[in-house]
Amino acid sequence: MNGCEAWTLTKEIQRKIEAAEMWFFRRMLRVPWTARKTNEEVLKETETIRSLMNRVQRRQANVPLLDRELHTEFLLRGLKHLSGSYQCLDSSRPWLCYWILHSLELLDSPITEDHALNIAHFLGKCQDPEGGFAGGPMQYPHLAPTYAAVNALCILANITEKVFDILNREKLYSFLMRMRTPDGAFKMHDGGEVDIRGVYCALSVARLTNIMTKDLVSGTVDFIVRCQTYEGGFAGYPGLEAHGGYTFCGIAGLVLLGHTERCDLRSLLVRILLCPLFRKYSKNDDQNLSATRWMFNQEALQEYILICCQHDYGGLLDKPLKPRDYYHTCYCLSGLSVAQHFIGGHLQNDIVIGSTTNKLRALQPVYNLSLDSVMMAQKHFGNMKLP
Amino acid sequence: MSEGSSDDCNAQDTWVSFKDRPEWSDVKPIPQDDGPNPVVQIAYSDQFKEVFDYFRAMVAADEKSERSLNLTKEAAELNPANYSVWNYRRNILSELNKDLKGELRYISQVIEEHPKNYQVWHHRRVIVEWLEDPSQELEFTEKILQDDAKNYHAWQHRQWCIQQFSLWDKELAYVEKLLKEDFRNNSAWNQRHFIINNTTGFTPEVVAKEMKFTQDYIRKAPNNESAWNYLKGVLSEKKLCEFPSLMEFCLELYSKHIRSPFLMACMIDNYEEMLEQGKPKKEENLQNATQLCNELAEECDTLRREYWQYMSRSLASKYGTDVSGDS
C-alpha cells in the first residue's frame, strides 16, 4: 500500500489488485484452489466487501474522503453480531444499538422496516417490567442504557412509528422518579452511583418522551450548577475536576431544563456548541446573530476525523493506532456532522471539507440525534398528558 | 458516556464447567432471552455463557448463599462492567453478614486490574461506607494515582472519603508533593481548590498566599494552563481591580515577550473589568483589550481564532464610542 499514491491506475492494475485481494481472502479462509467457489461465495463467507481498490483510490484522491460504503458495511455487520471482544460491553447492548443506528442515520443509510421492528423488539427485551431499560435482557434497569434505548427508538421511528409501542412510558416515569436523589441528582440504578451522567440521561429521556414534571426535576438545576468548576467546565460531581464529557452533560442538561443562565457562561469557552443556548446567550448581542459558523475551527476538526480517524476496513477510531469500535464510530461521525453544519443563528451554513459526498445529516447536539429523530419524538409524545 | 472500553476481557485457563461441579447439579441454568430475532449479538465464549446462565438462575431464585457469592466473582471477572452482578453481590454480602475487610482486599485487587471502571469503584465506596472505616483509602487512592495521576474515579473516591470522614489535615501537603513532581497536574490543582474551599475558604490572607504560590509556578512555566486556571479560580467572584499586583505581574511577563494565550486572556479579563466598571482611560483600555484579542486570533492562538474575533467584536460593540459596526 505504501507509495500507491503515485500509481497510475490502468484497467490492468485494477484487475490485478482485485484479484490479489480475492486471493488474500481465500488464503484467510483456507479455501483450496481446487474448490469450486465463486468470488461472491467467498465474500459472503468473510462477511466483507472488496475494499482494497477503495483504499487505493482514497489514498489517490487529493481531498479527504469519507468512506461511506465501508463504514455502513461495518455498522450493519455489528447490528447483527459482534465478536467475543465485545463481551465486556454485554451490559451496554442498547448502547450498541444506539451507536450503530445513530451512525447509520448520519450516513443516511436506511434499514428495512422488519429490521427496525426486530431492534425495537430486542430493546423491549431489555426493558424492565418496573420501567427503564437494562444493559441487556434480564439485567437491572440503568439510566445509561435507558437513554440509549430511547434514542434508538426515536431513530427507528423514522422508519416506522410502531417501534414506540414497546415503550412503557408510565413505568419509565416511575423508574426516573425512583432514581432521583433528594438533592435533585439521579443515581444510575438501584444501589448505584450518583453523578452528572445520570442527570443528563434522565433529562434527555424525560424531554423526548414528554414526562418532565416539576417533581421530577426539582433541585436538578442547582445540582448541575454545583458541578461547574472554577475552570468553567463541569465535573461529574461537585468538587471534582472539569471534564469534557461531563461538561457536555452539564450544559446539555441546563439546555433541557431551560436554565443556561444559571451557570457561568462567560467562563464556559465551549458554550457556543449548543444552539438553543447560543440564542439565549446572544439575546443582547446582535453581532452574534449574524454569525455563520461555530466558534471552533470547523475545518481542522473535519480534517482530523477524515484523515486520522478512519479505519482502513471501515469504522472510525479515537486516534491513529487505536482499534475501531462502534462507540468511536458514532462519536466521530457526530463530531464530523457538527463541524459540517452550523445551525446556530438565523442562518444555516454548511462547511464541508474534502469531497462533497462527505456531507452527513445535521444533528441536534443536545440529544445527539438527527433533527428528524427529535421531531419524531415530539410528534409522537408531544400531545400526551404529563404523568 | 460509554461504560468502558472493549479491551479487557480475559478468561481463566483452569475453568471447570458447571456440568462437572456436583454442588451445582440442583440448579437449572437460565439462558439469556434475546427474543426470536436478536440484534447486536455478542459471540460469547462457552464459559461466559454458562457463568451468566447460572447467574440468572441465582437471581431468579433470589438465592443468597456462599455458592452464589462465589459465582458473582466469576461473573465479575468475565465482565467487571456488569453492574447487576456487583449489585447482587452486595445484596448477598449484607444478607450473609460477610467479612467486609476481606471484601475490601478483594476489591482492591479488582480495581488495580480495572482502574477505570465505574462499578468497581462504586463497590469499594459502599464497602467503606458499611465499614465506616476510611483508614486505607488515602493510601490506596495514592497508589492508583501513582500509576495514573489523572484517574478520575480515584479522585472521586478520595474526595468522597475526605469529605465523609473529615480527612482534610494532610491533603494540602499531598497536593504540594504532587505539584512538585508535576506542576501541570491539573487534578492536583483542582484538589487544592477543593481543600481550601472546604476548609479555610478563600479569605483575603489565603488569596494573597495562593496568588503568590501560583505566580511562582507560572514564572517557571508561563504556558501552564492549569496554574493560570487555578489563579482565575482563586480570584473568582472577586474584583480583579482589588488586586493591582495581578496586572503588574501580567505586564511584567508580557514585557519579557511572553505570549502565552493564558497570560493574554488574563490581561483581557482585567481590561474588560475596568471597562465594565467605567474606570478612566476607557479608549486606551478598549484598545489594549482588542489588540490582545487580535494578536491571539492572528498569531498566538490561531486555533481559537473565531472565539478571539468574537471577543474583540463583542468588546468593541459594548464599549466602543464609535458605533460604526459592520452588520
CSV table of C-alpha atoms in Angstrom, one decimal, chain B residues 115-230:
chain,number,residue,atom,x,y,z
B,115,PRO,CA,-8.7,1.1,37.5
B,116,LYS,CA,-11.1,2.9,35.1
B,117,ASN,CA,-14.3,1.1,35.7
B,118,TYR,CA,-17.3,2.9,37.4
B,119,GLN,CA,-18.7,-0.3,39.0
B,120,VAL,CA,-15.7,-1.5,40.9
B,121,TRP,CA,-15.1,2.0,42.5
B,122,HIS,CA,-18.7,2.3,43.5
B,123,HIS,CA,-18.5,-1.2,45.1
B,124,ARG,CA,-15.5,0.0,47.1
B,125,ARG,CA,-17.3,3.1,48.2
B,126,VAL,CA,-20.3,1.1,49.5
B,127,ILE,CA,-18.0,-1.3,51.4
B,128,VAL,CA,-16.1,1.6,53.0
B,129,GLU,CA,-19.5,3.2,53.9
B,130,TRP,CA,-20.6,-0.1,55.5
B,131,LEU,CA,-17.3,-0.5,57.4
B,132,GLU,CA,-17.3,3.2,58.4
B,133,ASP,CA,-13.5,2.8,58.2
B,134,PRO,CA,-11.6,5.0,55.7
B,135,SER,CA,-8.2,4.1,57.2
B,136,GLN,CA,-6.8,2.5,54.0
B,137,GLU,CA,-8.4,4.8,51.5
B,138,LEU,CA,-5.9,7.6,51.2
B,139,GLU,CA,-3.1,5.2,50.8
B,140,PHE,CA,-5.0,3.1,48.3
B,141,THR,CA,-6.0,6.0,46.1
B,142,GLU,CA,-2.5,7.4,46.3
B,143,LYS,CA,-1.2,4.1,44.9
B,144,ILE,CA,-3.6,4.2,42.0
B,145,LEU,CA,-2.8,7.9,41.3
B,146,GLN,CA,0.9,7.0,41.2
B,147,ASP,CA,0.2,5.0,38.0
B,148,ASP,CA,-2.2,7.5,36.6
B,149,ALA,CA,-2.3,10.9,38.2
B,150,LYS,CA,-5.5,11.8,36.4
B,151,ASN,CA,-7.6,8.8,37.2
B,152,TYR,CA,-11.0,10.4,37.7
B,153,HIS,CA,-12.5,7.6,39.7
B,154,ALA,CA,-9.6,7.6,42.2
B,155,TRP,CA,-10.0,11.3,42.7
B,156,GLN,CA,-13.7,11.0,43.1
B,157,HIS,CA,-13.3,8.3,45.7
B,158,ARG,CA,-10.6,10.2,47.5
B,159,GLN,CA,-12.8,13.4,47.7
B,160,TRP,CA,-15.7,11.4,48.9
B,161,CYS,CA,-13.7,9.9,51.7
B,162,ILE,CA,-12.1,13.2,52.7
B,163,GLN,CA,-15.5,14.8,52.9
B,164,GLN,CA,-17.3,12.0,54.5
B,165,PHE,CA,-14.7,11.3,57.2
B,166,SER,CA,-13.1,14.7,57.6
B,167,LEU,CA,-9.7,13.7,56.4
B,168,TRP,CA,-8.6,17.3,55.5
B,169,ASP,CA,-5.4,17.6,57.6
B,170,LYS,CA,-2.7,16.1,55.4
B,171,GLU,CA,-4.3,16.7,52.0
B,172,LEU,CA,-2.7,20.0,51.2
B,173,ALA,CA,0.7,18.5,51.8
B,174,TYR,CA,-0.1,15.7,49.4
B,175,VAL,CA,-1.2,18.2,46.7
B,176,GLU,CA,2.1,20.1,47.2
B,177,LYS,CA,4.0,16.9,46.8
B,178,LEU,CA,2.2,16.1,43.5
B,179,LEU,CA,2.7,19.6,42.2
B,180,LYS,CA,6.4,19.4,42.9
B,181,GLU,CA,6.5,16.3,40.8
B,182,ASP,CA,4.5,17.7,38.0
B,183,PHE,CA,3.2,21.3,38.1
B,184,ARG,CA,1.0,20.7,35.1
B,185,ASN,CA,-1.1,18.1,37.1
B,186,ASN,CA,-4.5,19.7,36.7
B,187,SER,CA,-6.1,17.2,39.0
B,188,ALA,CA,-3.8,18.3,41.8
B,189,TRP,CA,-4.6,22.0,41.2
B,190,ASN,CA,-8.3,21.1,41.4
B,191,GLN,CA,-7.8,19.2,44.6
B,192,ARG,CA,-6.0,22.2,46.1
B,193,HIS,CA,-9.1,24.3,45.3
B,194,PHE,CA,-11.4,21.7,46.7
B,195,ILE,CA,-9.5,21.6,50.0
B,196,ILE,CA,-9.2,25.3,50.6
B,197,ASN,CA,-12.8,25.8,49.5
B,198,ASN,CA,-13.9,23.3,52.1
B,199,THR,CA,-11.6,24.3,55.0
B,200,THR,CA,-10.3,27.9,55.4
B,201,GLY,CA,-12.2,29.3,52.4
B,202,PHE,CA,-10.7,32.0,50.2
B,203,THR,CA,-10.2,34.7,52.8
B,204,PRO,CA,-8.0,37.7,51.9
B,205,GLU,CA,-5.0,36.1,53.6
B,206,VAL,CA,-5.5,32.9,51.8
B,207,VAL,CA,-6.0,34.6,48.5
B,208,ALA,CA,-2.7,36.5,48.9
B,209,LYS,CA,-0.9,33.4,49.8
B,210,GLU,CA,-2.4,31.4,46.9
B,211,MET,CA,-1.7,34.2,44.4
B,212,LYS,CA,2.0,34.1,45.4
B,213,PHE,CA,2.1,30.3,45.3
B,214,THR,CA,0.6,30.2,41.8
B,215,GLN,CA,2.5,33.1,40.4
B,216,ASP,CA,5.8,31.4,41.4
B,217,TYR,CA,4.7,28.3,39.4
B,218,ILE,CA,3.6,30.5,36.4
B,219,ARG,CA,7.0,32.1,36.3
B,220,LYS,CA,8.6,28.7,36.0
B,221,ALA,CA,6.3,27.8,33.0
B,222,PRO,CA,4.2,30.6,31.7
B,223,ASN,CA,2.3,28.3,29.4
B,224,ASN,CA,1.0,26.1,32.2
B,225,GLU,CA,-2.8,26.3,31.7
B,226,SER,CA,-3.5,24.6,35.0
B,227,ALA,CA,-1.8,27.2,37.1
B,228,TRP,CA,-3.5,30.1,35.2
B,229,ASN,CA,-6.9,28.5,35.6
B,230,TYR,CA,-6.3,28.0,39.3
